[in-house]
mmCIF file of C-alpha atoms in Angstrom:
data_model
loop_
_atom_site.group_PDB
_atom_site.id
_atom_site.type_symbol
_atom_site.label_atom_id
_atom_site.label_comp_id
_atom_site.label_asym_id
_atom_site.label_seq_id
_atom_site.Cartn_x
_atom_site.Cartn_y
_atom_site.Cartn_z
ATOM 1 C CA MET A 1 13.150 19.251 9.084
ATOM 2 C CA GLN A 2 15.721 21.597 7.568
ATOM 3 C CA GLY A 3 17.996 21.616 4.536
ATOM 4 C CA LEU A 4 17.925 19.480 1.415
ATOM 5 C CA TYR A 5 15.229 16.800 1.140
ATOM 6 C CA LEU A 6 15.314 14.106 -1.540
ATOM 7 C CA VAL A 7 12.165 12.486 -2.923
ATOM 8 C CA THR A 8 13.011 9.483 -5.066
ATOM 9 C CA ASP A 9 11.748 8.668 -8.531
ATOM 10 C CA ARG A 10 12.839 5.305 -9.880
ATOM 11 C CA ASP A 11 12.167 6.207 -13.523
ATOM 12 C CA LEU A 12 14.218 9.404 -13.388
ATOM 13 C CA CYS A 13 17.269 7.478 -12.136
ATOM 14 C CA GLY A 14 17.568 5.907 -15.586
ATOM 15 C CA ASP A 15 20.320 3.296 -15.688
ATOM 16 C CA LYS A 16 21.585 4.070 -12.196
ATOM 17 C CA PRO A 17 20.297 1.894 -9.331
ATOM 18 C CA LEU A 18 18.008 4.013 -7.153
ATOM 19 C CA GLU A 19 19.869 2.906 -4.041
ATOM 20 C CA GLU A 20 23.138 4.292 -5.430
ATOM 21 C CA VAL A 21 21.542 7.603 -6.396
ATOM 22 C CA VAL A 22 20.241 7.926 -2.834
ATOM 23 C CA LEU A 23 23.632 7.142 -1.322
ATOM 24 C CA GLN A 24 25.472 9.569 -3.584
ATOM 25 C CA ALA A 25 22.924 12.272 -2.787
ATOM 26 C CA VAL A 26 23.355 11.676 0.938
ATOM 27 C CA ARG A 27 27.121 11.926 0.580
ATOM 28 C CA GLY A 28 26.453 15.249 -1.140
ATOM 29 C CA GLY A 29 24.468 16.620 1.780
ATOM 30 C CA VAL A 30 20.839 15.437 1.568
ATOM 31 C CA ALA A 31 19.383 15.681 5.083
ATOM 32 C CA CYS A 32 16.258 13.546 4.592
ATOM 33 C CA VAL A 33 15.236 10.833 2.105
ATOM 34 C CA GLN A 34 11.657 10.126 1.118
ATOM 35 C CA LEU A 35 11.276 6.845 -0.716
ATOM 36 C CA ARG A 36 8.394 7.101 -3.160
ATOM 37 C CA GLU A 37 7.309 4.066 -5.187
ATOM 38 C CA LYS A 38 4.091 3.666 -7.091
ATOM 39 C CA ASN A 39 4.524 0.704 -9.411
ATOM 40 C CA VAL A 40 6.416 -1.942 -7.472
ATOM 41 C CA SER A 41 5.168 -4.866 -5.410
ATOM 42 C CA THR A 42 4.883 -4.527 -1.641
ATOM 43 C CA ARG A 43 7.627 -7.116 -1.226
ATOM 44 C CA PHE A 44 10.014 -5.250 -3.528
ATOM 45 C CA PHE A 45 9.227 -1.956 -1.788
ATOM 46 C CA ILE A 46 9.945 -3.493 1.631
ATOM 47 C CA HIS A 47 13.227 -5.070 0.569
ATOM 48 C CA GLU A 48 14.369 -1.848 -1.039
ATOM 49 C CA ALA A 49 13.326 0.274 1.947
ATOM 50 C CA ALA A 50 15.130 -2.054 4.358
ATOM 51 C CA ARG A 51 18.341 -1.905 2.298
ATOM 52 C CA ILE A 52 18.221 1.885 2.015
ATOM 53 C CA LYS A 53 17.443 2.248 5.719
ATOM 54 C CA SER A 54 20.520 0.246 6.663
ATOM 55 C CA ARG A 55 22.693 2.309 4.307
ATOM 56 C CA LEU A 56 21.347 5.620 5.625
ATOM 57 C CA ALA A 57 21.903 4.678 9.274
ATOM 58 C CA PRO A 58 25.638 5.596 9.380
ATOM 59 C CA PHE A 59 24.774 9.053 8.011
ATOM 60 C CA ASN A 60 22.038 9.637 10.588
ATOM 61 C CA VAL A 61 19.725 10.624 7.717
ATOM 62 C CA PRO A 62 16.059 9.728 8.312
ATOM 63 C CA LEU A 63 14.149 7.526 5.885
ATOM 64 C CA ILE A 64 10.583 8.607 5.180
ATOM 65 C CA ILE A 65 8.196 6.365 3.223
ATOM 66 C CA ASN A 66 5.691 7.968 0.876
ATOM 67 C CA ASP A 67 2.071 6.933 1.511
ATOM 68 C CA ARG A 68 2.670 3.313 2.538
ATOM 69 C CA ILE A 69 2.412 2.999 6.321
ATOM 70 C CA ASP A 70 2.607 -0.805 5.922
ATOM 71 C CA VAL A 71 6.045 -0.533 4.337
ATOM 72 C CA ALA A 72 7.180 2.000 6.938
ATOM 73 C CA LEU A 73 6.080 -0.268 9.792
ATOM 74 C CA ALA A 74 7.599 -3.348 8.179
ATOM 75 C CA VAL A 75 11.091 -1.824 7.976
ATOM 76 C CA GLY A 76 10.928 0.495 10.988
ATOM 77 C CA ALA A 77 11.324 3.616 8.871
ATOM 78 C CA ASP A 78 11.714 6.953 10.637
ATOM 79 C CA GLY A 79 8.474 8.273 9.258
ATOM 80 C CA VAL A 80 5.947 8.614 6.474
ATOM 81 C CA HIS A 81 4.815 11.326 4.159
ATOM 82 C CA VAL A 82 1.091 11.413 3.437
ATOM 83 C CA GLY A 83 -0.776 13.369 0.805
ATOM 84 C CA GLN A 84 -4.403 14.390 0.793
ATOM 85 C CA ASP A 85 -5.339 11.141 -1.035
ATOM 86 C CA ASP A 86 -3.356 8.939 1.332
ATOM 87 C CA MET A 87 -4.205 7.686 4.808
ATOM 88 C CA PRO A 88 -5.831 10.405 6.950
ATOM 89 C CA TYR A 89 -3.184 11.992 9.175
ATOM 90 C CA ALA A 90 -4.765 11.009 12.502
ATOM 91 C CA VAL A 91 -4.846 7.328 11.509
ATOM 92 C CA ALA A 92 -1.275 7.469 10.245
ATOM 93 C CA ARG A 93 -0.123 8.975 13.572
ATOM 94 C CA GLN A 94 -1.993 6.325 15.525
ATOM 95 C CA LEU A 95 -0.342 3.517 13.562
ATOM 96 C CA MET A 96 3.141 5.059 13.392
ATOM 97 C CA GLY A 97 3.311 6.200 17.006
ATOM 98 C CA PRO A 98 4.276 9.515 18.610
ATOM 99 C CA LYS A 99 7.978 9.404 17.707
ATOM 100 C CA ALA A 100 7.575 8.960 13.961
ATOM 101 C CA ILE A 101 8.225 11.853 11.588
ATOM 102 C CA ILE A 102 4.989 12.493 9.703
ATOM 103 C CA GLY A 103 4.786 15.020 6.913
ATOM 104 C CA LEU A 104 1.579 16.114 5.236
ATOM 105 C CA SER A 105 1.185 17.630 1.777
ATOM 106 C CA VAL A 106 -0.899 20.792 1.555
ATOM 107 C CA GLU A 107 -2.310 21.678 -1.840
ATOM 108 C CA THR A 108 -5.021 24.194 -0.883
ATOM 109 C CA TRP A 109 -5.475 26.842 1.787
ATOM 110 C CA GLU A 110 -8.126 24.648 3.360
ATOM 111 C CA ASP A 111 -5.494 21.907 3.732
ATOM 112 C CA VAL A 112 -3.220 24.429 5.488
ATOM 113 C CA GLU A 113 -5.955 25.508 7.903
ATOM 114 C CA LYS A 114 -6.933 21.934 8.733
ATOM 115 C CA ALA A 115 -3.290 21.039 9.382
ATOM 116 C CA GLN A 116 -2.859 23.761 11.998
ATOM 117 C CA VAL A 117 -4.371 21.669 14.810
ATOM 118 C CA LEU A 118 -2.484 18.518 13.828
ATOM 119 C CA ASP A 119 0.844 17.540 15.368
ATOM 120 C CA VAL A 120 2.442 16.978 11.963
ATOM 121 C CA ASP A 121 6.212 17.272 11.819
ATOM 122 C CA TYR A 122 6.199 19.346 8.657
ATOM 123 C CA LEU A 123 3.970 20.491 5.841
ATOM 124 C CA GLY A 124 4.937 19.639 2.277
ATOM 125 C CA VAL A 125 4.015 22.790 0.315
ATOM 126 C CA SER A 126 3.104 21.156 -2.962
ATOM 127 C CA PRO A 127 3.819 22.216 -5.591
ATOM 128 C CA VAL A 128 5.705 25.481 -5.170
ATOM 129 C CA PHE A 129 6.130 25.657 -8.935
ATOM 130 C CA GLU A 130 4.634 23.655 -11.778
ATOM 131 C CA THR A 131 6.482 20.406 -12.365
ATOM 132 C CA PRO A 132 6.315 17.630 -14.935
ATOM 133 C CA THR A 133 7.007 14.951 -12.271
ATOM 134 C CA LYS A 134 3.660 15.485 -10.504
ATOM 135 C CA THR A 135 0.695 16.545 -12.592
ATOM 136 C CA ASP A 136 -2.284 15.660 -10.341
ATOM 137 C CA THR A 137 -2.090 18.916 -8.392
ATOM 138 C CA LYS A 138 -4.516 21.765 -7.806
ATOM 139 C CA GLY A 139 -2.310 24.592 -9.120
ATOM 140 C CA SER A 140 0.983 25.831 -7.699
ATOM 141 C CA TRP A 141 1.583 27.952 -4.584
ATOM 142 C CA GLY A 142 4.292 30.182 -5.975
ATOM 143 C CA LEU A 143 6.597 32.151 -3.672
ATOM 144 C CA GLN A 144 3.686 34.335 -2.534
ATOM 145 C CA GLY A 145 1.607 31.337 -1.503
ATOM 146 C CA LEU A 146 4.584 29.889 0.330
ATOM 147 C CA SER A 147 5.124 33.194 2.204
ATOM 148 C CA ARG A 148 1.456 33.289 3.128
ATOM 149 C CA ILE A 149 1.637 29.783 4.587
ATOM 150 C CA ARG A 150 4.843 30.727 6.453
ATOM 151 C CA ALA A 151 3.140 33.738 8.014
ATOM 152 C CA TRP A 152 0.195 31.640 9.178
ATOM 153 C CA SER A 153 1.312 28.084 9.900
ATOM 154 C CA ARG A 154 3.023 26.869 13.063
ATOM 155 C CA HIS A 155 4.706 23.964 11.246
ATOM 156 C CA PRO A 156 8.062 23.599 9.506
ATOM 157 C CA LEU A 157 7.633 23.883 5.734
ATOM 158 C CA VAL A 158 9.165 21.705 3.040
ATOM 159 C CA GLY A 159 8.801 23.236 -0.407
ATOM 160 C CA ILE A 160 8.473 20.829 -3.319
ATOM 161 C CA GLY A 161 7.754 21.119 -7.008
ATOM 162 C CA GLY A 162 9.981 22.511 -9.733
ATOM 163 C CA LEU A 163 12.832 23.321 -7.341
ATOM 164 C CA ASN A 164 16.458 23.485 -8.468
ATOM 165 C CA ARG A 165 19.661 25.520 -8.138
ATOM 166 C CA SER A 166 18.093 28.588 -9.745
ATOM 167 C CA ASN A 167 15.235 28.973 -7.282
ATOM 168 C CA ALA A 168 16.209 27.088 -4.090
ATOM 169 C CA ALA A 169 17.489 30.251 -2.365
ATOM 170 C CA GLU A 170 14.310 32.267 -2.966
ATOM 171 C CA VAL A 171 12.193 29.372 -1.698
ATOM 172 C CA ILE A 172 14.137 29.414 1.570
ATOM 173 C CA LEU A 173 13.914 33.206 1.764
ATOM 174 C CA ALA A 174 10.142 32.973 1.193
ATOM 175 C CA GLY A 175 9.896 30.836 4.316
ATOM 176 C CA ALA A 176 10.616 27.179 3.522
ATOM 177 C CA ASP A 177 12.793 25.348 6.027
ATOM 178 C CA SER A 178 13.635 22.660 3.577
ATOM 179 C CA VAL A 179 13.815 22.269 -0.193
ATOM 180 C CA ALA A 180 12.640 18.977 -1.621
ATOM 181 C CA VAL A 181 13.813 17.909 -5.049
ATOM 182 C CA VAL A 182 13.105 14.958 -7.292
ATOM 183 C CA SER A 183 14.519 15.318 -10.797
ATOM 184 C CA THR A 184 17.230 17.828 -9.827
ATOM 185 C CA ILE A 185 18.989 14.970 -8.050
ATOM 186 C CA CYS A 186 17.503 11.753 -9.498
ATOM 187 C CA ALA A 187 18.094 12.817 -13.101
ATOM 188 C CA ALA A 188 21.455 14.502 -12.456
ATOM 189 C CA PRO A 189 24.542 13.019 -14.168
ATOM 190 C CA ASP A 190 26.267 13.322 -10.765
ATOM 191 C CA PRO A 191 23.720 13.114 -7.898
ATOM 192 C CA CYS A 192 26.407 13.771 -5.285
ATOM 193 C CA GLN A 193 27.531 16.980 -6.962
ATOM 194 C CA ALA A 194 23.937 18.098 -7.536
ATOM 195 C CA ALA A 195 23.234 17.583 -3.839
ATOM 196 C CA GLN A 196 26.401 19.440 -2.823
ATOM 197 C CA GLU A 197 25.506 22.453 -4.951
ATOM 198 C CA LEU A 198 21.891 22.555 -3.766
ATOM 199 C CA SER A 199 22.865 22.024 -0.167
ATOM 200 C CA ALA A 200 25.343 24.904 -0.281
ATOM 201 C CA ILE A 201 22.700 27.215 -1.778
ATOM 202 C CA ILE A 202 20.163 26.194 0.870
ATOM 203 C CA GLN A 203 22.574 26.565 3.797
ATOM 204 C CA SER A 204 23.652 29.971 2.547
ATOM 205 C CA ALA A 205 20.022 31.117 2.198
ATOM 206 C CA LEU A 206 19.136 29.765 5.655
ATOM 207 C CA ALA A 207 22.083 31.729 7.102
ATOM 208 C CA ARG A 208 21.008 34.903 5.280
ATOM 209 C CA ARG A 209 17.451 34.479 6.532
ATOM 210 C CA SER A 210 18.503 34.007 10.135
ATOM 211 C CA GLN A 211 20.643 37.186 9.940
ATOM 212 C CA SER A 212 17.861 39.351 8.496
ATOM 213 C CA MET B 1 -12.204 -20.886 6.533
ATOM 214 C CA GLN B 2 -14.970 -22.883 4.902
ATOM 215 C CA GLY B 3 -17.587 -22.325 2.221
ATOM 216 C CA LEU B 4 -17.863 -19.597 -0.384
ATOM 217 C CA TYR B 5 -15.177 -16.891 -0.441
ATOM 218 C CA LEU B 6 -15.569 -13.716 -2.496
ATOM 219 C CA VAL B 7 -12.582 -11.804 -3.887
ATOM 220 C CA THR B 8 -13.647 -8.445 -5.262
ATOM 221 C CA ASP B 9 -12.809 -6.932 -8.626
ATOM 222 C CA ARG B 10 -14.014 -3.382 -9.133
ATOM 223 C CA ASP B 11 -13.776 -3.519 -12.934
ATOM 224 C CA LEU B 12 -15.838 -6.698 -13.213
ATOM 225 C CA CYS B 13 -18.691 -5.108 -11.240
ATOM 226 C CA GLY B 14 -19.368 -2.887 -14.242
ATOM 227 C CA ASP B 15 -22.091 -0.333 -13.499
ATOM 228 C CA LYS B 16 -22.937 -1.813 -10.097
ATOM 229 C CA PRO B 17 -21.290 -0.241 -7.031
ATOM 230 C CA LEU B 18 -18.798 -2.724 -5.622
ATOM 231 C CA GLU B 19 -20.254 -2.292 -2.146
ATOM 232 C CA GLU B 20 -23.687 -3.409 -3.374
ATOM 233 C CA VAL B 21 -22.257 -6.429 -5.169
ATOM 234 C CA VAL B 22 -20.540 -7.458 -1.929
ATOM 235 C CA LEU B 23 -23.727 -7.038 0.097
ATOM 236 C CA GLN B 24 -25.847 -8.982 -2.368
ATOM 237 C CA ALA B 25 -23.243 -11.759 -2.442
ATOM 238 C CA VAL B 26 -23.201 -11.930 1.352
ATOM 239 C CA ARG B 27 -27.006 -12.164 1.407
ATOM 240 C CA GLY B 28 -26.595 -15.063 -1.019
ATOM 241 C CA GLY B 29 -24.266 -16.961 1.302
ATOM 242 C CA VAL B 30 -20.695 -15.713 0.911
ATOM 243 C CA ALA B 31 -18.819 -16.618 4.118
ATOM 244 C CA CYS B 32 -15.756 -14.401 3.696
ATOM 245 C CA VAL B 33 -15.016 -11.244 1.691
ATOM 246 C CA GLN B 34 -11.574 -10.293 0.448
ATOM 247 C CA LEU B 35 -11.378 -6.695 -0.721
ATOM 248 C CA ARG B 36 -8.805 -6.419 -3.489
ATOM 249 C CA GLU B 37 -7.931 -3.034 -4.979
ATOM 250 C CA LYS B 38 -4.950 -2.211 -7.119
ATOM 251 C CA ASN B 39 -5.621 1.156 -8.740
ATOM 252 C CA VAL B 40 -7.253 3.331 -6.105
ATOM 253 C CA SER B 41 -5.724 5.803 -3.656
ATOM 254 C CA THR B 42 -5.008 4.721 -0.096
ATOM 255 C CA ARG B 43 -7.652 7.132 1.149
ATOM 256 C CA PHE B 44 -10.323 5.736 -1.175
ATOM 257 C CA PHE B 45 -9.364 2.175 -0.238
ATOM 258 C CA ILE B 46 -9.655 2.973 3.486
ATOM 259 C CA HIS B 47 -13.028 4.694 3.153
ATOM 260 C CA GLU B 48 -14.391 1.840 1.085
ATOM 261 C CA ALA B 49 -13.018 -0.823 3.433
ATOM 262 C CA ALA B 50 -14.498 0.953 6.468
ATOM 263 C CA ARG B 51 -17.927 1.166 4.808
ATOM 264 C CA ILE B 52 -17.894 -2.480 3.763
ATOM 265 C CA LYS B 53 -16.675 -3.581 7.195
ATOM 266 C CA SER B 54 -19.609 -1.845 8.885
ATOM 267 C CA ARG B 55 -22.051 -3.409 6.431
ATOM 268 C CA LEU B 56 -20.601 -6.912 6.898
ATOM 269 C CA ALA B 57 -20.723 -6.720 10.697
ATOM 270 C CA PRO B 58 -24.418 -7.703 11.059
ATOM 271 C CA PHE B 59 -23.760 -10.805 8.932
ATOM 272 C CA ASN B 60 -20.738 -11.856 10.996
ATOM 273 C CA VAL B 61 -18.797 -12.215 7.726
ATOM 274 C CA PRO B 62 -15.081 -11.402 8.051
ATOM 275 C CA LEU B 63 -13.446 -8.738 5.908
ATOM 276 C CA ILE B 64 -10.003 -9.610 4.589
ATOM 277 C CA ILE B 65 -7.847 -6.982 2.844
ATOM 278 C CA ASN B 66 -5.657 -8.040 -0.057
ATOM 279 C CA ASP B 67 -1.974 -7.106 0.327
ATOM 280 C CA ARG B 68 -2.406 -3.771 2.132
ATOM 281 C CA ILE B 69 -1.694 -4.228 5.841
ATOM 282 C CA ASP B 70 -1.890 -0.428 6.244
ATOM 283 C CA VAL B 71 -5.496 -0.416 5.055
ATOM 284 C CA ALA B 72 -6.343 -3.437 7.207
ATOM 285 C CA LEU B 73 -4.879 -1.775 10.311
ATOM 286 C CA ALA B 74 -6.542 1.553 9.533
ATOM 287 C CA VAL B 75 -10.048 0.049 9.452
ATOM 288 C CA GLY B 76 -9.563 -2.819 11.899
ATOM 289 C CA ALA B 77 -10.230 -5.464 9.255
ATOM 290 C CA ASP B 78 -10.465 -9.085 10.351
ATOM 291 C CA GLY B 79 -7.420 -10.061 8.349
ATOM 292 C CA VAL B 80 -5.247 -9.811 5.286
ATOM 293 C CA HIS B 81 -4.418 -11.981 2.344
ATOM 294 C CA VAL B 82 -0.816 -11.869 1.181
ATOM 295 C CA GLY B 83 0.695 -13.232 -1.985
ATOM 296 C CA GLN B 84 4.285 -14.170 -2.644
ATOM 297 C CA ASP B 85 5.029 -10.612 -3.884
ATOM 298 C CA ASP B 86 3.358 -8.954 -0.902
ATOM 299 C CA MET B 87 4.640 -8.424 2.627
ATOM 300 C CA PRO B 88 6.478 -11.499 3.973
ATOM 301 C CA TYR B 89 4.095 -13.533 6.129
ATOM 302 C CA ALA B 90 6.068 -13.220 9.371
ATOM 303 C CA VAL B 91 6.087 -9.418 9.141
ATOM 304 C CA ALA B 92 2.378 -9.350 8.312
ATOM 305 C CA ARG B 93 1.625 -11.509 11.379
ATOM 306 C CA GLN B 94 3.745 -9.282 13.584
ATOM 307 C CA LEU B 95 1.904 -6.155 12.437
ATOM 308 C CA MET B 96 -1.595 -7.683 12.379
ATOM 309 C CA GLY B 97 -1.332 -9.532 15.687
ATOM 310 C CA PRO B 98 -2.143 -13.110 16.703
ATOM 311 C CA LYS B 99 -5.934 -12.864 16.295
ATOM 312 C CA ALA B 100 -5.971 -11.669 12.675
ATOM 313 C CA ILE B 101 -6.930 -14.032 9.875
ATOM 314 C CA ILE B 102 -3.956 -14.241 7.527
ATOM 315 C CA GLY B 103 -4.108 -16.144 4.279
ATOM 316 C CA LEU B 104 -1.135 -16.839 2.045
ATOM 317 C CA SER B 105 -1.176 -17.630 -1.669
ATOM 318 C CA VAL B 106 0.837 -20.645 -2.766
ATOM 319 C CA GLU B 107 1.810 -20.809 -6.418
ATOM 320 C CA THR B 108 4.577 -23.412 -6.316
ATOM 321 C CA TRP B 109 5.314 -26.538 -4.314
ATOM 322 C CA GLU B 110 8.176 -24.662 -2.663
ATOM 323 C CA ASP B 111 5.626 -22.106 -1.423
ATOM 324 C CA VAL B 112 3.553 -24.959 0.050
ATOM 325 C CA GLU B 113 6.557 -26.466 1.833
ATOM 326 C CA LYS B 114 7.658 -23.110 3.244
ATOM 327 C CA ALA B 115 4.128 -22.422 4.505
ATOM 328 C CA GLN B 116 3.999 -25.628 6.542
ATOM 329 C CA VAL B 117 5.851 -24.129 9.517
ATOM 330 C CA LEU B 118 3.884 -20.859 9.419
ATOM 331 C CA ASP B 119 0.786 -20.273 11.520
ATOM 332 C CA VAL B 120 -1.201 -19.051 8.513
ATOM 333 C CA ASP B 121 -4.971 -19.367 8.770
ATOM 334 C CA TYR B 122 -5.346 -20.766 5.269
ATOM 335 C CA LEU B 123 -3.483 -21.288 2.033
ATOM 336 C CA GLY B 124 -4.866 -19.749 -1.141
ATOM 337 C CA VAL B 125 -4.209 -22.415 -3.780
ATOM 338 C CA SER B 126 -3.690 -20.147 -6.757
ATOM 339 C CA PRO B 127 -4.731 -20.671 -9.430
ATOM 340 C CA VAL B 128 -6.587 -23.988 -9.449
ATOM 341 C CA PHE B 129 -7.441 -23.406 -13.097
ATOM 342 C CA GLU B 130 -6.282 -20.839 -15.638
ATOM 343 C CA THR B 131 -8.141 -17.568 -15.322
ATOM 344 C CA PRO B 132 -8.252 -14.332 -17.279
ATOM 345 C CA THR B 133 -8.584 -12.258 -14.064
ATOM 346 C CA LYS B 134 -5.061 -13.097 -12.856
ATOM 347 C CA THR B 135 -2.372 -13.663 -15.454
ATOM 348 C CA ASP B 136 0.850 -13.213 -13.445
ATOM 349 C CA THR B 137 0.849 -16.792 -12.164
ATOM 350 C CA LYS B 138 3.294 -19.672 -12.488
ATOM 351 C CA GLY B 139 0.906 -22.179 -14.079
ATOM 352 C CA SER B 140 -2.191 -23.727 -12.553
ATOM 353 C CA TRP B 141 -2.441 -26.463 -9.878
ATOM 354 C CA GLY B 142 -5.330 -28.383 -11.358
ATOM 355 C CA LEU B 143 -7.343 -30.830 -9.246
ATOM 356 C CA GLN B 144 -4.349 -33.138 -8.930
ATOM 357 C CA GLY B 145 -2.138 -30.371 -7.571
ATOM 358 C CA LEU B 146 -4.856 -29.386 -5.135
ATOM 359 C CA SER B 147 -5.189 -33.004 -3.913
ATOM 360 C CA ARG B 148 -1.426 -33.219 -3.491
ATOM 361 C CA ILE B 149 -1.417 -30.098 -1.331
ATOM 362 C CA ARG B 150 -4.385 -31.455 0.664
ATOM 363 C CA ALA B 151 -2.536 -34.675 1.391
ATOM 364 C CA TRP B 152 0.542 -32.818 2.587
ATOM 365 C CA SER B 153 -0.443 -29.503 4.142
ATOM 366 C CA ARG B 154 -1.754 -28.990 7.662
ATOM 367 C CA HIS B 155 -3.617 -25.792 6.676
ATOM 368 C CA PRO B 156 -7.159 -25.128 5.461
ATOM 369 C CA LEU B 157 -7.163 -24.642 1.690
ATOM 370 C CA VAL B 158 -8.993 -21.985 -0.307
ATOM 371 C CA GLY B 159 -9.053 -22.793 -4.004
ATOM 372 C CA ILE B 160 -9.062 -19.836 -6.390
ATOM 373 C CA GLY B 161 -8.799 -19.349 -10.117
ATOM 374 C CA GLY B 162 -11.339 -20.219 -12.796
ATOM 375 C CA LEU B 163 -13.893 -21.531 -10.280
ATOM 376 C CA ASN B 164 -17.625 -21.517 -10.980
ATOM 377 C CA ARG B 165 -20.786 -23.634 -10.686
ATOM 378 C CA SER B 166 -19.447 -26.279 -13.066
ATOM 379 C CA ASN B 167 -16.315 -27.108 -11.082
ATOM 380 C CA ALA B 168 -16.895 -25.914 -7.480
ATOM 381 C CA ALA B 169 -17.980 -29.387 -6.290
ATOM 382 C CA GLU B 170 -14.926 -31.176 -7.646
ATOM 383 C CA VAL B 171 -12.642 -28.573 -6.093
ATOM 384 C CA ILE B 172 -14.173 -29.307 -2.688
ATOM 385 C CA LEU B 173 -13.974 -33.054 -3.301
ATOM 386 C CA ALA B 174 -10.293 -32.658 -4.261
ATOM 387 C CA GLY B 175 -9.649 -31.183 -0.825
ATOM 388 C CA ALA B 176 -10.424 -27.465 -0.779
ATOM 389 C CA ASP B 177 -12.267 -26.209 2.300
ATOM 390 C CA SER B 178 -13.372 -23.085 0.556
ATOM 391 C CA VAL B 179 -13.998 -21.958 -3.012
ATOM 392 C CA ALA B 180 -12.971 -18.418 -3.878
ATOM 393 C CA VAL B 181 -14.532 -16.711 -6.862
ATOM 394 C CA VAL B 182 -14.069 -13.361 -8.533
ATOM 395 C CA SER B 183 -15.897 -13.017 -11.844
ATOM 396 C CA THR B 184 -18.490 -15.709 -11.084
ATOM 397 C CA ILE B 185 -20.008 -13.292 -8.577
ATOM 398 C CA CYS B 186 -18.664 -9.831 -9.509
ATOM 399 C CA ALA B 187 -19.680 -10.152 -13.157
ATOM 400 C CA ALA B 188 -22.968 -11.982 -12.460
ATOM 401 C CA PRO B 189 -26.213 -10.231 -13.465
ATOM 402 C CA ASP B 190 -27.516 -11.211 -10.012
ATOM 403 C CA PRO B 191 -24.658 -11.569 -7.476
ATOM 404 C CA CYS B 192 -27.027 -12.780 -4.757
ATOM 405 C CA GLN B 193 -28.380 -15.598 -6.893
ATOM 406 C CA ALA B 194 -24.882 -16.512 -8.112
ATOM 407 C CA ALA B 195 -23.733 -16.743 -4.483
ATOM 408 C CA GLN B 196 -26.776 -18.824 -3.497
ATOM 409 C CA GLU B 197 -26.171 -21.331 -6.279
ATOM 410 C CA LEU B 198 -22.446 -21.614 -5.582
ATOM 411 C CA SER B 199 -22.983 -21.841 -1.859
ATOM 412 C CA ALA B 200 -25.477 -24.685 -2.238
ATOM 413 C CA ILE B 201 -23.072 -26.603 -4.481
ATOM 414 C CA ILE B 202 -20.213 -26.096 -2.002
ATOM 415 C CA GLN B 203 -22.274 -27.095 1.055
ATOM 416 C CA SER B 204 -23.511 -30.197 -0.730
ATOM 417 C CA ALA B 205 -19.966 -31.187 -1.737
ATOM 418 C CA LEU B 206 -18.663 -30.562 1.795
ATOM 419 C CA ALA B 207 -21.419 -32.806 3.139
ATOM 420 C CA ARG B 208 -20.601 -35.530 0.601
ATOM 421 C CA ARG B 209 -16.926 -35.317 1.481
ATOM 422 C CA SER B 210 -17.548 -35.620 5.212
ATOM 423 C CA GLN B 211 -19.715 -38.703 4.617
ATOM 424 C CA SER B 212 -17.141 -40.492 2.461
#
């Protein structure tokens, strides 16, 4: 898990179809798409996930489903992202199988410690900064918290929460392997351009980090 | 699928823990429990389903999960109930396996016709009568609609919607094999007694029907 990671938000897409926002963002350089839906029917979610999966295939960009292992299994998604209120990681791994990408959100240091023995594919460091798109959190990690996790954890880290062009580089330099954004792409007038700009910043920071 | 079928509604249980309402209802004669949750986290849903499953085991009463195949798989529930906006039946069967109980709601005659070729374990005839606990329906079947489905369908029928002591017998006599209730048990001052009364009415009507 490295580079720019998109988490979808249907409401933030406004008039634009979510599927189009995703495709534009992928054309702009998004390396991973997490489909997150909270207020749609299971059938709608499955149809949407199947359509997006087929459109991502030519780009070789994985589709991750937020929370809903049933939807992920139904469409053969590449993986799932689970939070601390979602299915316990061990059960998710059992149902999804050894090849699936499974990411786990960590909101407290205890979450980080517990995750160390798990074969998760990445930790979602959530939130790095305060964000209006997710308010049910237990405070933000900040760059210091992110660095502390980087120094301790054996897992790849995806930073999420309040990330945009102005802070993406420092998040990478603090130890994130990937920068996840929601509104910075979903609410952008031009999702492709937003993804291009973010992706360039992230790649540049990753290069700087590997040289230092 | 025969007899009294309980569909849970957390809100209607009021001050009583849902788990206790279910247990009392099972002591009163409920033959099948469908756990239906719409506004809880996946983790909460799984913990609750696992607890209820272990408490139902001594009674040999199956636990059916509404909509959420992920929750059903996580706890090893006996089956799932899917509506027309939930996972398509064929996908649900594939994920749940051949031994699972899978019920499918039918709201239109087209739904009934499409279900005929499926190996569903029962059809949920929904709603038999208008009900305040489910308002997103396409009209009610009535006793005539239920009889029409009985005459045509090869599947066991579970009637649901507005069912209580005053109409449970006629629903059985019109062709239902099972009577599903929500508020009649969940909102009852004494869920055990409510289940006993309903169960006696249903058993008596089933006996009358088999004699005629």
